[in-house]
Each structure stands twice: as structure tokens, then as C-alpha cells.
Short mmCIF file of C-alpha atoms in Angstrom, two decimals:
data_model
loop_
_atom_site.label_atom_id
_atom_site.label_comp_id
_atom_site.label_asym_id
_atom_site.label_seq_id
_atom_site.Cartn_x
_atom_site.Cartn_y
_atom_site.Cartn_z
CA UNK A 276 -19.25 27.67 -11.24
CA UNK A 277 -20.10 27.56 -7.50
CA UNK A 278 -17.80 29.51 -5.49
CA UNK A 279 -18.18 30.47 -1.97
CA UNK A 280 -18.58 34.12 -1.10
CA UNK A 281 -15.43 36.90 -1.70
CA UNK A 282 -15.56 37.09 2.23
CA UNK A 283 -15.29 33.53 3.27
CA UNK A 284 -12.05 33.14 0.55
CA UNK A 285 -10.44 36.40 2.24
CA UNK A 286 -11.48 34.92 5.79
CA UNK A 287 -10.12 31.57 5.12
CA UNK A 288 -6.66 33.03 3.42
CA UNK A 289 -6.72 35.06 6.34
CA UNK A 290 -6.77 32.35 8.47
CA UNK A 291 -4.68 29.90 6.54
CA UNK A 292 -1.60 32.58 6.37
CA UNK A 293 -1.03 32.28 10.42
CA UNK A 294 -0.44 28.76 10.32
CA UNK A 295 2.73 29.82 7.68
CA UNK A 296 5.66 29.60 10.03
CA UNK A 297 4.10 26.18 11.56
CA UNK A 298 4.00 24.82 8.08
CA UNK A 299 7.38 25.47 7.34
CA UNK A 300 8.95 24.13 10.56
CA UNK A 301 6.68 21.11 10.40
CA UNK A 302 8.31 20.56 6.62
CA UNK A 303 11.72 21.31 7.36
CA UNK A 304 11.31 18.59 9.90
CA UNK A 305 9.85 15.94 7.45
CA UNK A 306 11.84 17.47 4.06
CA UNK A 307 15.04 18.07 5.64
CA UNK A 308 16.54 20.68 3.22
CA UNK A 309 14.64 24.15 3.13
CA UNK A 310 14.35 23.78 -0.99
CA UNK A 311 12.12 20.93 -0.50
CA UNK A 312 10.30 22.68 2.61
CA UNK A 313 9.62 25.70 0.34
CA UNK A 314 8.11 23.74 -2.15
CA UNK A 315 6.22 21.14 0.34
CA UNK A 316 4.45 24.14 1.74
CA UNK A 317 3.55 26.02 -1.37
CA UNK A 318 2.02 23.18 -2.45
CA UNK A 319 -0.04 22.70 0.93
CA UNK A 320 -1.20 26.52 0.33
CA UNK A 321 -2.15 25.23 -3.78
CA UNK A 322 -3.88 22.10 -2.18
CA UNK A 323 -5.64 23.91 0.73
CA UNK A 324 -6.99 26.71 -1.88
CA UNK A 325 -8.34 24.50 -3.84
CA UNK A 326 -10.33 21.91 -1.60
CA UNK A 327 -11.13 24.88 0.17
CA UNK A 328 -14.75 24.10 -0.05
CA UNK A 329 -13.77 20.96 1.94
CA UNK A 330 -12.80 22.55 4.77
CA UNK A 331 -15.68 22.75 7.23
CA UNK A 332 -15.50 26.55 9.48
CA UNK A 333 -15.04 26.71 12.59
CA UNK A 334 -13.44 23.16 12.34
CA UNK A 335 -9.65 22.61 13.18
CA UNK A 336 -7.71 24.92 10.50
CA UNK A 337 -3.92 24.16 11.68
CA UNK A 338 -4.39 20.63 11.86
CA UNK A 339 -6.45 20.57 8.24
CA UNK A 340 -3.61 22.12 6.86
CA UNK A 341 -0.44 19.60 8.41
CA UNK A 342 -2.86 16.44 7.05
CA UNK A 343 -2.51 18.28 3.43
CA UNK A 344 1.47 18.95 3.75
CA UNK A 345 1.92 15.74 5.20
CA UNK A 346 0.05 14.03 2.34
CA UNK A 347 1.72 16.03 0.41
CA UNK A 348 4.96 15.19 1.64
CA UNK A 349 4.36 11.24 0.83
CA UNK A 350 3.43 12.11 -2.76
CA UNK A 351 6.15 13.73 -3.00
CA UNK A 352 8.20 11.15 -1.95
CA UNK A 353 6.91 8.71 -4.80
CA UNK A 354 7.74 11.45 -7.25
CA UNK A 355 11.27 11.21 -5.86
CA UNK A 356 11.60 7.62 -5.46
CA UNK A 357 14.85 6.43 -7.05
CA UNK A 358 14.41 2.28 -6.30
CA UNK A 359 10.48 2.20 -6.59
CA UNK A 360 9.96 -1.67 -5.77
CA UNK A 361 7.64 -2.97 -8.15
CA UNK A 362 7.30 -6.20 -5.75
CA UNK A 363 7.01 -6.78 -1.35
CA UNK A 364 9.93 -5.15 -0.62
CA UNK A 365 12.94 -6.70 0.41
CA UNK A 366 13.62 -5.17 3.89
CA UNK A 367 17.82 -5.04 3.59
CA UNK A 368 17.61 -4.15 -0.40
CA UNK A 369 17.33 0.06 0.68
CA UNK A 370 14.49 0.49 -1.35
CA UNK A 371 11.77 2.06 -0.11
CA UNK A 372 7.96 2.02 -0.42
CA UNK A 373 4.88 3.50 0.72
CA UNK A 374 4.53 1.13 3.57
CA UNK A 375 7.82 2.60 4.43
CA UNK A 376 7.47 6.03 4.50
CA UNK A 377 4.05 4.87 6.56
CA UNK A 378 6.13 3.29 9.00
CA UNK A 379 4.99 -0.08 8.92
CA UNK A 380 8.68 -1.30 8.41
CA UNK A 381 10.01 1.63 10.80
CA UNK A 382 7.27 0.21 13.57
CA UNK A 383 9.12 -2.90 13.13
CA UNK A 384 12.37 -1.55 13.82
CA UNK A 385 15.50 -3.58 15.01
CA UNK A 386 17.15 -3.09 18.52
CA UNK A 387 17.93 0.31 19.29
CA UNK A 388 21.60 -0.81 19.18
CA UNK A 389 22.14 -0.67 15.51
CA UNK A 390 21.31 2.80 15.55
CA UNK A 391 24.04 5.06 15.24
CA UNK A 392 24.66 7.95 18.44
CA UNK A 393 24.75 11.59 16.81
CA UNK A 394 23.68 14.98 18.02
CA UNK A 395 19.80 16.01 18.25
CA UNK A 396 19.24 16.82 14.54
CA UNK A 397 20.96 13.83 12.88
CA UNK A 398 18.99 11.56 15.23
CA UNK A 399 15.36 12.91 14.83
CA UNK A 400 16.33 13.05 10.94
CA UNK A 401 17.63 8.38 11.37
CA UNK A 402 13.78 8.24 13.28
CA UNK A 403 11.47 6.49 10.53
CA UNK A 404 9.22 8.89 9.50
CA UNK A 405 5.86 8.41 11.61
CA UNK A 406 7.74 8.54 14.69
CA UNK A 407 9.65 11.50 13.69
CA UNK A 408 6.54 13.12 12.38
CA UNK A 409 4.39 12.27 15.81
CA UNK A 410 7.01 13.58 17.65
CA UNK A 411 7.68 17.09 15.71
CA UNK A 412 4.27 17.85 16.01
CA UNK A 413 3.90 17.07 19.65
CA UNK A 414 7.21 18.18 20.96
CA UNK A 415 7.99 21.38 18.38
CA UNK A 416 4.38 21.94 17.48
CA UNK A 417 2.36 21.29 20.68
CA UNK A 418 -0.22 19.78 19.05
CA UNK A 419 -2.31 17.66 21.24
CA UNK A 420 -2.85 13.81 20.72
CA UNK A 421 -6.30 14.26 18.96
CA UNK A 422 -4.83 16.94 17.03
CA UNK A 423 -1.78 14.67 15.64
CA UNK A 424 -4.19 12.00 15.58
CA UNK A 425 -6.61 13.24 13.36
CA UNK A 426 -3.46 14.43 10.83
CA UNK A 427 -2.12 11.47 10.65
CA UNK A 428 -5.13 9.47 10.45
CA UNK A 429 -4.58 7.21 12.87
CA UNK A 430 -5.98 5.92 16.35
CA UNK A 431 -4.86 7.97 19.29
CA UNK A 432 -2.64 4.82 20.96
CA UNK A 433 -0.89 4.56 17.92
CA UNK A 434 -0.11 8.00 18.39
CA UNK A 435 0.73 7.81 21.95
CA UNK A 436 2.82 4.53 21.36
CA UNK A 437 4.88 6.22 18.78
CA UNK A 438 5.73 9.11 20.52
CA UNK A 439 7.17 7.05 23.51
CA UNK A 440 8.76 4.91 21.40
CA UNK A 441 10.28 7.86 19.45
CA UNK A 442 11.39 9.31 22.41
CA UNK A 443 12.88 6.30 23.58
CA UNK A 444 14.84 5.87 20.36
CA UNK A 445 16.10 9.33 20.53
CA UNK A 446 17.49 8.94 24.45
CA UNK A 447 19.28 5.84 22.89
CA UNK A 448 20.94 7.89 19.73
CA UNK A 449 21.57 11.44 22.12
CA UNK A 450 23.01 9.22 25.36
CA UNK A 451 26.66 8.87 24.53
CA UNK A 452 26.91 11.53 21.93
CA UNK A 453 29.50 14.02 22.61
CA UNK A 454 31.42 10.99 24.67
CA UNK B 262 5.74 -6.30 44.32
CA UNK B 263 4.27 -4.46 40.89
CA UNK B 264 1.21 -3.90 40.81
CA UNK B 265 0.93 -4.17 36.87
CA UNK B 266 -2.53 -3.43 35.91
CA UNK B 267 -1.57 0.06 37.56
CA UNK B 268 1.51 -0.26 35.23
CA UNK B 269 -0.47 -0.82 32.51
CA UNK B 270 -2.80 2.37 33.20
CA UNK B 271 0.73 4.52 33.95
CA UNK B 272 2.12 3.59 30.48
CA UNK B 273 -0.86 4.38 28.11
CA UNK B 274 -2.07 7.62 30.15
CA UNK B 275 1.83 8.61 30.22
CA UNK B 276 1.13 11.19 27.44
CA UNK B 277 -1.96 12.29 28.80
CA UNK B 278 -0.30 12.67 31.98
CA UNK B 279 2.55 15.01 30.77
CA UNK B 280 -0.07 16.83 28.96
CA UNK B 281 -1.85 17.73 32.49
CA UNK B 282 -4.97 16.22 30.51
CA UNK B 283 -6.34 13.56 32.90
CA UNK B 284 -9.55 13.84 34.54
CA UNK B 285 -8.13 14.32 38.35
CA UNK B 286 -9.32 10.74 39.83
CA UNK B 287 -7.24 9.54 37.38
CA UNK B 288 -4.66 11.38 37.26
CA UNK B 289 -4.23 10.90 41.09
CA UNK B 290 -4.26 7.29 40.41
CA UNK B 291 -1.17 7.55 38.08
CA UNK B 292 0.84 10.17 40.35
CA UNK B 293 0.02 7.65 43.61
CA UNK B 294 1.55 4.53 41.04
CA UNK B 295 4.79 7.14 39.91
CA UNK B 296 5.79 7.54 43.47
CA UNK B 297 6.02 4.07 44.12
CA UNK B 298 6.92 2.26 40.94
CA UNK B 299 10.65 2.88 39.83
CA UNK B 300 10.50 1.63 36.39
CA UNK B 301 7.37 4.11 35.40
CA UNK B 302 8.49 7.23 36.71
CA UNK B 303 12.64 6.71 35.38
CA UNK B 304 9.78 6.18 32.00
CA UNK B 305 8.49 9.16 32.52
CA UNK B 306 11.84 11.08 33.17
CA UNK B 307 12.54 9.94 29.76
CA UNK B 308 9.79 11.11 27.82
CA UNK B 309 10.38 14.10 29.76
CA UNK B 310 13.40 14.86 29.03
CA UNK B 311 13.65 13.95 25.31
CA UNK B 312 10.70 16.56 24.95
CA UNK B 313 12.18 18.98 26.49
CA UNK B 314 15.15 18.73 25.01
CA UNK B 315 13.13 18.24 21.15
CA UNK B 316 10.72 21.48 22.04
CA UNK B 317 14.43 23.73 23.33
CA UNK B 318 16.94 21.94 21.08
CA UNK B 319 15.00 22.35 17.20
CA UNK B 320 15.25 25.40 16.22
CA UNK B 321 12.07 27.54 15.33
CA UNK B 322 12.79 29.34 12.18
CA UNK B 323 10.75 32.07 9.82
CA UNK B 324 9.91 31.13 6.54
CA UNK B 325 12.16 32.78 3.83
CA UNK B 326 10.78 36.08 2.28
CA UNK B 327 10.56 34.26 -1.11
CA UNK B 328 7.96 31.81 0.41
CA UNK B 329 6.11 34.31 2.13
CA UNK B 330 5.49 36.41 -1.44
CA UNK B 331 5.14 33.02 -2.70
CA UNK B 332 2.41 31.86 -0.36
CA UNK B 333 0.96 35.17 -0.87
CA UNK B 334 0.73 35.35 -4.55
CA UNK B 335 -1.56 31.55 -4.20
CA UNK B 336 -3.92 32.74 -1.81
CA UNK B 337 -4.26 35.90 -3.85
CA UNK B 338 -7.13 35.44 -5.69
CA UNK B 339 -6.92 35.49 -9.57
CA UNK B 340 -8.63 36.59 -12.41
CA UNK B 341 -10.30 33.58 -13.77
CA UNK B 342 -9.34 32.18 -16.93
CA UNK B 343 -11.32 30.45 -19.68
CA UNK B 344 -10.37 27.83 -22.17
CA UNK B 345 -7.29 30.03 -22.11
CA UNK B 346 -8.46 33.44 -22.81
CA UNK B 347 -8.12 36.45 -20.82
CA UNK B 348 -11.87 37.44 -21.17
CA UNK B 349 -12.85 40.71 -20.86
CA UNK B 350 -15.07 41.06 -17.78
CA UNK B 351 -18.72 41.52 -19.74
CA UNK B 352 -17.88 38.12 -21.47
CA UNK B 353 -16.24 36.56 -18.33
CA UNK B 354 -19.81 37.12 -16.50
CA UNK B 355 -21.38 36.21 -19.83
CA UNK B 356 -19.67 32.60 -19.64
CA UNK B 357 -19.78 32.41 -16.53
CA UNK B 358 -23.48 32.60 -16.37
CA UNK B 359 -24.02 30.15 -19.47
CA UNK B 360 -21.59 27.80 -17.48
CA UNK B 361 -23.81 28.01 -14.32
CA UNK B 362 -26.86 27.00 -16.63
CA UNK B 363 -25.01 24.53 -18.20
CA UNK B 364 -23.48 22.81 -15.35
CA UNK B 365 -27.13 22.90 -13.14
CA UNK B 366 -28.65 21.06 -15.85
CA UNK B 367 -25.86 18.32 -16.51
CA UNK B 368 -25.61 18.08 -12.86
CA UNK B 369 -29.48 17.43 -12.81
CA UNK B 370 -29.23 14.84 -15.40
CA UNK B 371 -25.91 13.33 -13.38
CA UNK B 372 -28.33 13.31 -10.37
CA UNK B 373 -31.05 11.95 -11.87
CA UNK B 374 -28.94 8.60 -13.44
CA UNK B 375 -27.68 8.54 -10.19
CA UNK B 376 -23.86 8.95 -11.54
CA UNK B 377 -21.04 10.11 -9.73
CA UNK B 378 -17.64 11.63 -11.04
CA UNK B 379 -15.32 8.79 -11.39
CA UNK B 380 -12.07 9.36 -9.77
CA UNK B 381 -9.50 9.39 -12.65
CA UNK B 382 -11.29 12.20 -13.52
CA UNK B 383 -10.55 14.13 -10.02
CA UNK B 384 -7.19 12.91 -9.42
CA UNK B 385 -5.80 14.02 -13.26
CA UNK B 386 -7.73 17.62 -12.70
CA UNK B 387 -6.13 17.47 -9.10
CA UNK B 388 -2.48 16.92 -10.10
CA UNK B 389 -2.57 18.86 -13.49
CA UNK B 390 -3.51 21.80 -11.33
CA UNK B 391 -0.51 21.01 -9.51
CA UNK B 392 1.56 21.29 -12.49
CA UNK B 393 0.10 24.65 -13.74
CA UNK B 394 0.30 26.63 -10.43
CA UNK B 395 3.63 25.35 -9.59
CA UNK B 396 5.37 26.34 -13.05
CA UNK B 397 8.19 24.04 -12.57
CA UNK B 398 9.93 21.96 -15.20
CA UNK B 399 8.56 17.71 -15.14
CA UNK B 400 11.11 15.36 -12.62
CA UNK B 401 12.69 14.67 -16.14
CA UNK B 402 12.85 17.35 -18.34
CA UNK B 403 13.24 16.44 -21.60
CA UNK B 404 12.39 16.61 -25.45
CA UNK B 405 13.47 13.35 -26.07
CA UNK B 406 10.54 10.92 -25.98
CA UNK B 407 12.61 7.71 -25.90
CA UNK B 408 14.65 9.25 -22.77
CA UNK B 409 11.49 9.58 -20.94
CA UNK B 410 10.07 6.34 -22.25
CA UNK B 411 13.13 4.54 -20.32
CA UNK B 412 12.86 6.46 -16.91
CA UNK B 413 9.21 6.31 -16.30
CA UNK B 414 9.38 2.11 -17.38
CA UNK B 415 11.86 2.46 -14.22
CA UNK B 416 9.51 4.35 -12.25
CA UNK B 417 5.91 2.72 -12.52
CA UNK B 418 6.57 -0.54 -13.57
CA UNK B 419 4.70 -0.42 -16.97
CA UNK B 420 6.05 0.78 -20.95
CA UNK B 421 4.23 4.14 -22.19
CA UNK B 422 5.23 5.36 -25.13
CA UNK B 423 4.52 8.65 -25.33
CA UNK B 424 2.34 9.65 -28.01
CA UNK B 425 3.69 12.35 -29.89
CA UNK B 426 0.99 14.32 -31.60
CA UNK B 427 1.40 16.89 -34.29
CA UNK B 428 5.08 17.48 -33.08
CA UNK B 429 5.39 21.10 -35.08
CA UNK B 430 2.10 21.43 -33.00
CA UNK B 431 2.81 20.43 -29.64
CA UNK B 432 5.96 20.43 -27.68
CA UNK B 433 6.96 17.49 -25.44
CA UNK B 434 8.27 18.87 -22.12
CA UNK B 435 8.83 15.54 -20.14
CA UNK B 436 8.10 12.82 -17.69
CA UNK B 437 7.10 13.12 -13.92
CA UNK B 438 5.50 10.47 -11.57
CA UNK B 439 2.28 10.83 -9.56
CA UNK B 440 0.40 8.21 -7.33
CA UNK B 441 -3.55 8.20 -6.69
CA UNK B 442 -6.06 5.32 -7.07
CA UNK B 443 -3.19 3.38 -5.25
CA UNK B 444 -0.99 3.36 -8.21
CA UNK B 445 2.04 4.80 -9.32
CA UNK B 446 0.47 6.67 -12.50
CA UNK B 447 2.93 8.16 -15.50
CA UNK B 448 2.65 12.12 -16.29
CA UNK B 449 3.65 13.23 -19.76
CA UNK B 450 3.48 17.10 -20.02
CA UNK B 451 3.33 18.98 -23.48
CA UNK B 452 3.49 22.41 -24.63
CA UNK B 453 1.02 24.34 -26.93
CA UNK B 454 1.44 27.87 -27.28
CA UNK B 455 1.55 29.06 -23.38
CA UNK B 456 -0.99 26.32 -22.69
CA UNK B 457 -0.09 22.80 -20.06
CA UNK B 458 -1.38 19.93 -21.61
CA UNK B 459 -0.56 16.57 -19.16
CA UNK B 460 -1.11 13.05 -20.06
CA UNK B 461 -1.97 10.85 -17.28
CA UNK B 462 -1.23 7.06 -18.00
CA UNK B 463 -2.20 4.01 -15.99
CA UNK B 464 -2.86 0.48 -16.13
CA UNK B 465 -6.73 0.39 -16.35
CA UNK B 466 -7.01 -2.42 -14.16
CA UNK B 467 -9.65 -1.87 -11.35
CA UNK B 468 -10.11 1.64 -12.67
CA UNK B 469 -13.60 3.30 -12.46
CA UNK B 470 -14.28 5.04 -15.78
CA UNK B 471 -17.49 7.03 -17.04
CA UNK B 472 -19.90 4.35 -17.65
CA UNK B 473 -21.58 6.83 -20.88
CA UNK B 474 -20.48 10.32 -22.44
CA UNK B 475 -17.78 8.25 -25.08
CA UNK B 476 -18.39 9.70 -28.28
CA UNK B 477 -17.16 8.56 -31.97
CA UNK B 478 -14.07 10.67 -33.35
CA UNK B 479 -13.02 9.06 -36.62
CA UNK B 480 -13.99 5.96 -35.63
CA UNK B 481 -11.93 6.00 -32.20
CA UNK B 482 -13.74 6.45 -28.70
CA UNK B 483 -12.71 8.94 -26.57
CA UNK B 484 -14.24 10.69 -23.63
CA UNK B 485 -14.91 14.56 -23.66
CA UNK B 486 -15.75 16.69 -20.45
CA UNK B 487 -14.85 19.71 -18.42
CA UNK B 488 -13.85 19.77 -14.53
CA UNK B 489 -13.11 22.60 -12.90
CA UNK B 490 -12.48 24.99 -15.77
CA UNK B 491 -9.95 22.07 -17.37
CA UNK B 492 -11.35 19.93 -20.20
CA UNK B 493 -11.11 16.31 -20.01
CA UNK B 494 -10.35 13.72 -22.46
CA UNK B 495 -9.90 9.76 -21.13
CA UNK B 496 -9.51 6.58 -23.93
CA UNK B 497 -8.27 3.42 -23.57
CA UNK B 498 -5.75 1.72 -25.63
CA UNK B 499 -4.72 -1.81 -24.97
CA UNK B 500 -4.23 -2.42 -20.87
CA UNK B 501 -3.41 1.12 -20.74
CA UNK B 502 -6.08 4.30 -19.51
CA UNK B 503 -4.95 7.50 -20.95
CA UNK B 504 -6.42 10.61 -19.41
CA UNK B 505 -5.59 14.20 -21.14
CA UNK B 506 -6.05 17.21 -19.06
CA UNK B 507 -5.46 21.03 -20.51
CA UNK B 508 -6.95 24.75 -20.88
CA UNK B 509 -6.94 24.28 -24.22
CA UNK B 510 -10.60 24.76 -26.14
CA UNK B 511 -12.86 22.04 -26.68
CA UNK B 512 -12.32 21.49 -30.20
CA UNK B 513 -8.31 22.23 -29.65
CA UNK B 514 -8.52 18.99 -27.42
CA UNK B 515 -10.20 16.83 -28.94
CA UNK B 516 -7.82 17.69 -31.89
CA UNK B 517 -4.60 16.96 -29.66
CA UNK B 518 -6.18 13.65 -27.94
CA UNK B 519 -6.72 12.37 -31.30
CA UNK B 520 -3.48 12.85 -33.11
CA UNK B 521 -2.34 11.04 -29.57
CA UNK B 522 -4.73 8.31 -29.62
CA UNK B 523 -3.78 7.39 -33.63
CA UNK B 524 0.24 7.23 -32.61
#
């Protein structure tokens, strides 16, 4: 078997461990609940260990390791899936699919009306997901826009255009709360 | 009047502008438009504001001490294990050695047929590694084949039925759901002795298989390999790819993927 050198696997466990307390906020912000953040990030560590020989050194560690929890995080979510739909889904049916959890429906969203005014947890938890997702790792993270780019494997003005449309959706939910 | 071509510039460098990332021509050019177009800069108060508020309003919190042993206990490194034994460290070199020879010269035949590793292959390795290191019971844990037989037909869209093998032999431990190759693919795990055995089902439809390397057992074709320490076993019955991953020895899996493929 073809392993890479006892050094490099300390070095890159090393390495990997400092990026621990990112991981975790980055999942609780995605899973919600901090069962499902546990287990999210203990399976990025399982994942990262073993495609470590995929990972290039001296490459961008932190932001190899969000791409794995965040595709872990949508396999996850098929595993969980309740109302898979077997067929195009019907947009006001509730079920969801990948596309979904992708964001092509949430990049379509109505008017910013519908959405309902709570506090600043309960609204970045209504965002769809790729909004909420650009704008945890921007705005809680600092990542840059090539950073959160390159995780979530898309251009750099879809980036940008979700985070300011995030944003915007957010003002809307956190204006009149507490009225 | 607006000038909106320099609205145009504001709106998609607005990021890079909060970031303090513009080249400083530019960046001059997008203050000089902020101080004179109302619309862009009450924009930028905005996304100002709601970042602010994100980066001093979520909370930044330490992972529980559980996770951290957790985390620490994967990136521990392990002893290796082989076809299920605990080898001794003279015959762990000793295999590991004849494994090195072994693989060089199937990978030199691989290369020379120019064949790659179809993907089922990865993927099942991929996700029954999953399984193993995460020790946690299947989405629906059951013994009860027909149980399971209902919720996945639910869940992927297709009937399995389980195949049950030698029952006093091998345990059934459940149903769980993956998705790779672009499908939803059903996961049957089993029990034998200590050992994981999962069963990866999927319509075969568009699915790359090992074009050679199917060999006759009792008149039924099945494909035998190893990935990664796990041997491999993939057969096809109707419109349906089965794909058997375990630790379990060669002969012990070919065993179990037969009694499933006669069910």
C-alpha cells in the first residue's frame, strides 16, 4: 500500500486540528442542532484523513476542509430526506431536493415580504442554504470571496451576488423585529 | 442624473470594496461614485451593517470535549488491519510487502490495458468506510428485512429486497441511504462476527462497471477485488447493480456474495 511518510500524516493532522473550532461553527451554522454538528464534523475529519493524499501542501487547508463538511453536509441531507421527490419537484409540495439544498429554488426566491421578521438566529436559519452558507463563511468565518468561492464551487459573482442578496434578506427579516 | 455604468461597477465591486481589496484606481473610482450616488452607498450601509451585526451577533463557540477526543481518536493513526486480523507486526510487514508486489504488478497490467477504476467501486469503498469508522447504527435499524424493504422503496424510488444470506451466518442490521454517481443508492448493512459487511444497490442504468475480472462461481458471475484494504464483490441481477463491500477474507466473501446473489 502507498502511504505517504509518518511525518507528512502527523504534519497534516497537525494542521487539520486548528481548523477544529472553524469546523464546528461553520456546521452549527448549516446543521442547526450541535448533535448533527458533532457528527458533520467528525465525518469531515474521516473524509479529510482519508483523501488525504488529495490534498496538495502548501495549498489552502481551511478552505479544503469546509468543501468536505459542506459536501458532507448535502449527503447528509439525502440520508435524512423524509419526502425524497422521485420526479421535478413541485415548488409548494415542501419536499425538497438536491437542487434545493443547492439553492437553485432558494435563488429563485419570492418577495422578501413573505418572509417572516424574527431575531438574528431564526432568520439566518429561514435563508436557503447557499445564501446562508456564503454568508457564514464570509461574515462569521472571514473567508475571502476566492476562498468561499472555491468551497462552494462556484464563480466568484455568484458568490458576491449571494452574499448581497443574503444580506438584503436578512435586513428585511431583522427590521421590525422586536417592534 | 445616474451615471449607471458607474452603478454597475459600485454594485459588483461592493464586496471587494468592503473587503479593502480593490486595486486603488479602482477603488477611488467606487468611493468618488458612493459620495454622490444615494442609492449605492444606503446599499452599502446595508451590507454593512447586516455583517456587522452577523460577525458580533453569532456566537463563536468551542467544540464540545467529546468532539475534540473524538476528532482526536480519527486523526490518530491506527494499527492497520487485514482481512480482519490483528496481525502481529512480522506478518503485518510480511503482507504488507506481498501486497506492495502484488498491487505494482496489477497496477502495471491496469496501466498497460489502459483501465481505470470504475467509480461504483470508489464510491461503495468510500461510504462503507464511512460506516465502519463512524460505528453508528443504519438510518433504520432493524432485523426485519420486509421493514427495511418498505422504507428504502420510499427513499430511492426502486424495490430491493434484501438478500438474506445464510441468516444463522450473517446478521441483518438495516437500511440507510447514500447518493453518488447522481443517484440515490440503497445501503443494506450486515453483521458477521465483529465484521461490517454493506450492500450497495442501484439501478445499473448508465453505470460504469469493470469491463473484465468477472469470474464463474457456480455458474453465477460475480466480480472479486480489493480497494483499499476492503474486498470488493459487484453482480448484476435484473436492472439492479449490487456491490458488496467488507473486511471479511477473500474466500469469506465470495461465500457471503453468493448465498446473496442465489436469494
Amino acid at each position: 500500500m502507498f502511504r505517504a511518510s509518518k511525518g507528512d500524516a502527523a504534519t497534516f493532522q497537525h494542521e487539520a486540528v486548528k481548523h477544529l473550532t472553524s469546523l464546528y461553527n461553520f456546521a452549527l451554522g448549516l446543521a442547526k442542532n450541535e448533535e448533527d454538528a458533532a457528527d458533520l464534523v467528525q465525518e469531515t475529519y474521516l473524509r479529510a484523513l482519508r483523501f488525504r493524499h488529495r490534498f496538495q501542501p502548501g495549498t489552502n487547508l481551511r478552505a479544503w476542509l469546509f468543501k468536505i463538511l459542506r459536501h458532507a453536509f448535502i449527503d447528509n441531507y439525502w440520508r435524512r430526506s423524509r419526502e425524497p421527490a422521485l420526479e421535478d419537484p413541485d415548488p409548494e409540495s415542501g419536499s425538497a431536493t438536491l437542487a434545493e439544498v443547492e439553492g437553485v429554488r432558494g435563488e429563485q426566491a419570492g418577495p422578501l415580504d413573505r418572509l417572516v421578521r424574527v431575531d438574528l438566529k431564526e432568520a439566518l436559519e429561514q435563508l436557503p442554504d447557499p445564501f446562508r452558507t456564503a454568508i457564514l463563511l464570509s461574515d462569521v468565518e472571514g473567508l475571502s470571496i476566492e476562498e468561499i468561492a472555491e468551497i462552494m464551487e462556484s464563480p466568484k459573482n455568484t458568490v458576491k451576488t449571494r452574499l448581497f442578496r443574503g444580506r438584503q434578506m436578512l435586513r428585511k427579516l431583522l427590521s421590525d423585529y422586536g417592534n | 442624473m445616474m451615471d449607471t455604468s458607474t452603478c454597475q461597477e459600485t454594485q459588483e465591486y461592493l464586496q471587494e470594496f468592503m473587503d479593502d481589496t480593490l486595486a486603488p484606481d479602482q477603488g477611488g473610482r467606487v468611493q468618488a461614485h458612493l459620495e454622490t450616488c444615494q442609492a449605492c452607498a444606503s446599499d452599502l450601509a446595508v451590507q454593512r451593517d447586516i455583517r456587522n451585526r452577523v460577525a458580533a451577533g453569532v456566537p463563536r463557540r468551542e467544540p464540545p470535549a467529546e468532539l475534540r477526543r473524538k476528532v482526536s481518536e480519527i486523526l490518530t493513526p491506527k494499527e492497520p488491519r487485514v482481512w480482519g486480523l490483528l496481525p502481529r507486526p512480522a506478518l503485518q510487514w510480511g503482507l504488507a510487502f506481498a501486497t506492495l508486489v502484488l498491487i505494482s504488478l496489477v497496477s502495471l497490467a491496469v496501466l498497460n490495458r489502459g483501465e481505470r477504476i470504475p467509480p461504483i467501486l470508489i464510491e461503495a469503498v468510500n461510504d462503507h468506510h464511512s460506516f465502519v469508522m463512524r460505528g453508528t447504527p443504519p438510518t433504520e435499524p432493524t432485523a426485519d428485512p420486509h421493514q427495511v424493504r418498505k422504507w428504502l422503496a420510499a427513499k430511492v424510488g426502486f424495490e430491493v429486497d434484501p438478500p438474506m444470506g445464510r441468516p444463522a451466518d450473517l446478521r441483518f442490521m438495516g437500511g440507510d441511504v447514500t447518493y453518488f454517481l447522481e443517484r440515490r443508492v440503497a445501503c443494506l448493512l450486515y453483521g458477521k462476527g465483529h465484521t461490517l459487511v454493506s450492500l450497495f444497490v442501484l439501478p445499473d442504468q448508465g453505470v460504469e462497471v469493470p469491463r473484465t475480472g468477472f469470474r464463474r462461481v457456480d455458474g453465477l458471475e460475480i466480480y472479486v477485488t480489493s480497494r483499499e484494504g476492503y474486498g470488493v464483490a459487484l453482480w448484476k441481477k435484473g436492472d439492479l447493480l449490487y456491490t458488496l463491500v467488507t473486511e471479511l477474507p477473500p474466500d469469506e466473501l465470495v461465500g457471503v456474495a453468493k448465498d446473496m446473489v442465489r436469494t
